[in-house]
Amino acid sequence: MRYAVIGSGSCGNSYIFKTARSCFVVDNGYSFSEFRRRAEAFGFDIHDIKFIFLTHVHRDHIAGVETLSKKLEIPVFTAENLDVSQWVTKGFFKQIGIIPGQDYSLDDFSFTVFPTFHDAPDSVGYSFCQGGERVTIIT
């Protein structure tokens, strides 16, 4: 599994991962052009991205998720009951609710979702596993 921190800070947060058969993003607080510029600087092709995972709805994590989802026509995984209507204008290309405490599989990787304690509704973290490697994102 290859990954890069697109950015981490109060101006924006985003992480990108590439496996043999998939590419996905966790959060995106950047504009589409800034996200693309940063991803390409790390050698990622944004057209390979198949999924976005959202940890929580603070602006520095969600600001660019809607545009990225719509432009690339990819789903956004969120906590099952998360209502994003006050943070996005027209919604995601597709929102998929996931249940904390459950394990999921996509393409050639699996992930576990778990609740986090944060000052945002329905905050979650993810633990991704592929080929014996595990990466956990907690924000």
PDB file of C-alpha atoms in Angstrom:
ATOM      1  CA  MET A   1       0.000   0.000   0.000  1.00  0.00           C
ATOM      2  CA  ARG A   2       1.333   3.396  -0.964  1.00  0.00           C
ATOM      3  CA  TYR A   3       0.080   6.569   0.689  1.00  0.00           C
ATOM      4  CA  ALA A   4       0.739  10.260   1.084  1.00  0.00           C
ATOM      5  CA  VAL A   5      -0.434  12.987   3.409  1.00  0.00           C
ATOM      6  CA  ILE A   6      -1.877  15.530   0.978  1.00  0.00           C
ATOM      7  CA  GLY A   7      -2.039  17.986   3.848  1.00  0.00           C
ATOM      8  CA  SER A   8      -2.606  18.173   7.571  1.00  0.00           C
ATOM      9  CA  GLY A   9      -3.490  21.359   9.386  1.00  0.00           C
ATOM     10  CA  SER A  10      -6.156  23.951  10.024  1.00  0.00           C
ATOM     11  CA  CYS A  11      -6.220  24.945   6.311  1.00  0.00           C
ATOM     12  CA  GLY A  12      -6.934  21.425   5.085  1.00  0.00           C
ATOM     13  CA  ASN A  13      -6.563  17.720   5.745  1.00  0.00           C
ATOM     14  CA  SER A  14      -6.430  14.865   3.258  1.00  0.00           C
ATOM     15  CA  TYR A  15      -4.756  11.486   2.815  1.00  0.00           C
ATOM     16  CA  ILE A  16      -4.477   9.368  -0.322  1.00  0.00           C
ATOM     17  CA  PHE A  17      -3.878   5.606  -0.558  1.00  0.00           C
ATOM     18  CA  LYS A  18      -3.076   3.326  -3.496  1.00  0.00           C
ATOM     19  CA  THR A  19      -3.263  -0.460  -3.499  1.00  0.00           C
ATOM     20  CA  ALA A  20      -2.732  -2.825  -6.425  1.00  0.00           C
ATOM     21  CA  ARG A  21      -6.407  -2.543  -7.460  1.00  0.00           C
ATOM     22  CA  SER A  22      -7.721   0.587  -5.808  1.00  0.00           C
ATOM     23  CA  CYS A  23      -7.083   4.188  -4.833  1.00  0.00           C
ATOM     24  CA  PHE A  24      -8.957   6.094  -2.152  1.00  0.00           C
ATOM     25  CA  VAL A  25      -8.925   9.322  -0.181  1.00  0.00           C
ATOM     26  CA  VAL A  26      -9.645  10.045   3.476  1.00  0.00           C
ATOM     27  CA  ASP A  27     -11.067  13.558   3.912  1.00  0.00           C
ATOM     28  CA  ASN A  28     -10.398  16.503   1.626  1.00  0.00           C
ATOM     29  CA  GLY A  29     -10.299  20.049   2.897  1.00  0.00           C
ATOM     30  CA  TYR A  30      -8.835  21.432  -0.349  1.00  0.00           C
ATOM     31  CA  SER A  31     -10.249  22.837  -3.573  1.00  0.00           C
ATOM     32  CA  PHE A  32     -10.286  20.434  -6.498  1.00  0.00           C
ATOM     33  CA  SER A  33      -7.346  22.128  -8.205  1.00  0.00           C
ATOM     34  CA  GLU A  34      -5.248  22.272  -5.035  1.00  0.00           C
ATOM     35  CA  PHE A  35      -6.005  18.637  -4.210  1.00  0.00           C
ATOM     36  CA  ARG A  36      -5.091  17.577  -7.761  1.00  0.00           C
ATOM     37  CA  ARG A  37      -1.858  19.601  -7.665  1.00  0.00           C
ATOM     38  CA  ARG A  38      -0.801  18.044  -4.360  1.00  0.00           C
ATOM     39  CA  ALA A  39      -1.811  14.479  -5.324  1.00  0.00           C
ATOM     40  CA  GLU A  40       0.040  14.693  -8.644  1.00  0.00           C
ATOM     41  CA  ALA A  41       3.125  16.078  -6.885  1.00  0.00           C
ATOM     42  CA  PHE A  42       3.199  12.784  -4.949  1.00  0.00           C
ATOM     43  CA  GLY A  43       2.759  10.765  -8.158  1.00  0.00           C
ATOM     44  CA  PHE A  44      -0.947   9.883  -7.802  1.00  0.00           C
ATOM     45  CA  ASP A  45      -3.393  10.062 -10.717  1.00  0.00           C
ATOM     46  CA  ILE A  46      -6.666  11.441  -9.336  1.00  0.00           C
ATOM     47  CA  HIS A  47      -8.621   9.549 -11.991  1.00  0.00           C
ATOM     48  CA  ASP A  48      -7.611   6.308 -10.229  1.00  0.00           C
ATOM     49  CA  ILE A  49      -9.525   7.351  -7.076  1.00  0.00           C
ATOM     50  CA  LYS A  50     -12.558   5.114  -6.454  1.00  0.00           C
ATOM     51  CA  PHE A  51     -13.692   6.076  -2.953  1.00  0.00           C
ATOM     52  CA  ILE A  52     -13.631   8.883  -0.395  1.00  0.00           C
ATOM     53  CA  PHE A  53     -13.871   8.237   3.348  1.00  0.00           C
ATOM     54  CA  LEU A  54     -14.995  11.064   5.624  1.00  0.00           C
ATOM     55  CA  THR A  55     -13.900  11.151   9.264  1.00  0.00           C
ATOM     56  CA  HIS A  56     -15.945  14.177  10.370  1.00  0.00           C
ATOM     57  CA  VAL A  57     -17.538  17.381   9.145  1.00  0.00           C
ATOM     58  CA  HIS A  58     -15.131  20.109  10.223  1.00  0.00           C
ATOM     59  CA  ARG A  59     -14.455  22.420   7.291  1.00  0.00           C
ATOM     60  CA  ASP A  60     -10.752  21.536   7.065  1.00  0.00           C
ATOM     61  CA  HIS A  61     -11.763  17.891   6.430  1.00  0.00           C
ATOM     62  CA  ILE A  62     -14.887  18.258   4.265  1.00  0.00           C
ATOM     63  CA  ALA A  63     -14.542  21.504   2.241  1.00  0.00           C
ATOM     64  CA  GLY A  64     -13.422  19.752  -0.966  1.00  0.00           C
ATOM     65  CA  VAL A  65     -15.175  16.402  -0.590  1.00  0.00           C
ATOM     66  CA  GLU A  66     -18.356  17.352  -2.442  1.00  0.00           C
ATOM     67  CA  THR A  67     -16.539  18.657  -5.532  1.00  0.00           C
ATOM     68  CA  LEU A  68     -14.081  15.752  -5.612  1.00  0.00           C
ATOM     69  CA  SER A  69     -16.947  13.265  -5.310  1.00  0.00           C
ATOM     70  CA  LYS A  70     -18.983  14.881  -8.083  1.00  0.00           C
ATOM     71  CA  LYS A  71     -16.145  15.564 -10.540  1.00  0.00           C
ATOM     72  CA  LEU A  72     -14.752  12.030 -10.246  1.00  0.00           C
ATOM     73  CA  GLU A  73     -18.211  10.442  -9.780  1.00  0.00           C
ATOM     74  CA  ILE A  74     -17.131   8.485  -6.719  1.00  0.00           C
ATOM     75  CA  PRO A  75     -18.991   7.611  -3.504  1.00  0.00           C
ATOM     76  CA  VAL A  76     -18.296   9.065  -0.081  1.00  0.00           C
ATOM     77  CA  PHE A  77     -18.372   6.752   2.930  1.00  0.00           C
ATOM     78  CA  THR A  78     -19.621   8.401   6.117  1.00  0.00           C
ATOM     79  CA  ALA A  79     -20.987   7.313   9.468  1.00  0.00           C
ATOM     80  CA  GLU A  80     -24.404   5.787   8.805  1.00  0.00           C
ATOM     81  CA  ASN A  81     -26.578   8.564  10.251  1.00  0.00           C
ATOM     82  CA  LEU A  82     -24.419  11.555   9.331  1.00  0.00           C
ATOM     83  CA  ASP A  83     -26.460  14.366   7.790  1.00  0.00           C
ATOM     84  CA  VAL A  84     -24.066  16.446   5.682  1.00  0.00           C
ATOM     85  CA  SER A  85     -26.703  18.856   4.349  1.00  0.00           C
ATOM     86  CA  GLN A  86     -25.447  21.832   6.356  1.00  0.00           C
ATOM     87  CA  TRP A  87     -21.848  21.313   5.160  1.00  0.00           C
ATOM     88  CA  VAL A  88     -22.379  20.614   1.449  1.00  0.00           C
ATOM     89  CA  THR A  89     -24.577  22.417  -1.057  1.00  0.00           C
ATOM     90  CA  LYS A  90     -25.964  19.751  -3.359  1.00  0.00           C
ATOM     91  CA  GLY A  91     -24.718  16.542  -1.813  1.00  0.00           C
ATOM     92  CA  PHE A  92     -22.172  13.985  -2.835  1.00  0.00           C
ATOM     93  CA  PHE A  93     -22.199  11.936  -6.030  1.00  0.00           C
ATOM     94  CA  LYS A  94     -23.288   9.117  -3.718  1.00  0.00           C
ATOM     95  CA  GLN A  95     -23.178   8.859   0.085  1.00  0.00           C
ATOM     96  CA  ILE A  96     -22.759   5.415   1.623  1.00  0.00           C
ATOM     97  CA  GLY A  97     -23.499   5.048   5.329  1.00  0.00           C
ATOM     98  CA  ILE A  98     -21.255   2.700   7.271  1.00  0.00           C
ATOM     99  CA  ILE A  99     -21.689   1.409  10.794  1.00  0.00           C
ATOM    100  CA  PRO A 100     -18.928   1.889  13.369  1.00  0.00           C
ATOM    101  CA  GLY A 101     -17.754  -1.414  14.798  1.00  0.00           C
ATOM    102  CA  GLN A 102     -18.218  -3.314  11.554  1.00  0.00           C
ATOM    103  CA  ASP A 103     -15.650  -4.612   9.084  1.00  0.00           C
ATOM    104  CA  TYR A 104     -15.951  -4.007   5.347  1.00  0.00           C
ATOM    105  CA  SER A 105     -14.129  -5.127   2.187  1.00  0.00           C
ATOM    106  CA  LEU A 106     -13.678  -3.255  -1.085  1.00  0.00           C
ATOM    107  CA  ASP A 107     -11.538  -4.254  -4.042  1.00  0.00           C
ATOM    108  CA  ASP A 108      -8.291  -5.605  -2.531  1.00  0.00           C
ATOM    109  CA  PHE A 109      -8.457  -3.979   0.908  1.00  0.00           C
ATOM    110  CA  SER A 110     -10.575  -4.190   4.022  1.00  0.00           C
ATOM    111  CA  PHE A 111     -11.372  -1.601   6.654  1.00  0.00           C
ATOM    112  CA  THR A 112     -12.850  -1.231  10.085  1.00  0.00           C
ATOM    113  CA  VAL A 113     -14.797   1.832  11.170  1.00  0.00           C
ATOM    114  CA  PHE A 114     -14.751   2.995  14.767  1.00  0.00           C
ATOM    115  CA  PRO A 115     -16.245   5.975  16.618  1.00  0.00           C
ATOM    116  CA  THR A 116     -13.930   8.771  17.720  1.00  0.00           C
ATOM    117  CA  PHE A 117     -14.435  11.388  20.387  1.00  0.00           C
ATOM    118  CA  HIS A 118     -14.406  14.737  18.638  1.00  0.00           C
ATOM    119  CA  ASP A 119     -16.460  17.928  18.694  1.00  0.00           C
ATOM    120  CA  ALA A 120     -18.269  17.017  15.476  1.00  0.00           C
ATOM    121  CA  PRO A 121     -21.310  14.769  15.037  1.00  0.00           C
ATOM    122  CA  ASP A 122     -20.787  11.101  14.147  1.00  0.00           C
ATOM    123  CA  SER A 123     -16.983  11.301  14.001  1.00  0.00           C
ATOM    124  CA  VAL A 124     -15.256   8.092  12.947  1.00  0.00           C
ATOM    125  CA  GLY A 125     -11.793   6.705  12.323  1.00  0.00           C
ATOM    126  CA  TYR A 126     -10.709   4.021   9.903  1.00  0.00           C
ATOM    127  CA  SER A 127      -8.274   1.158  10.001  1.00  0.00           C
ATOM    128  CA  PHE A 128      -7.374  -0.002   6.484  1.00  0.00           C
ATOM    129  CA  CYS A 129      -5.719  -3.361   5.832  1.00  0.00           C
ATOM    130  CA  GLN A 130      -4.206  -4.688   2.624  1.00  0.00           C
ATOM    131  CA  GLY A 131      -1.708  -7.465   2.101  1.00  0.00           C
ATOM    132  CA  GLY A 132      -0.695  -7.677   5.753  1.00  0.00           C
ATOM    133  CA  GLU A 133      -0.225  -3.907   6.096  1.00  0.00           C
ATOM    134  CA  ARG A 134      -2.485  -1.796   8.297  1.00  0.00           C
ATOM    135  CA  VAL A 135      -2.891   1.964   8.376  1.00  0.00           C
ATOM    136  CA  THR A 136      -5.164   3.649  10.920  1.00  0.00           C
ATOM    137  CA  ILE A 137      -6.498   7.187  10.585  1.00  0.00           C
ATOM    138  CA  ILE A 138      -7.715   8.910  13.750  1.00  0.00           C
ATOM    139  CA  THR A 139      -8.444  12.622  13.636  1.00  0.00           C
TER     140      THR A 139
END
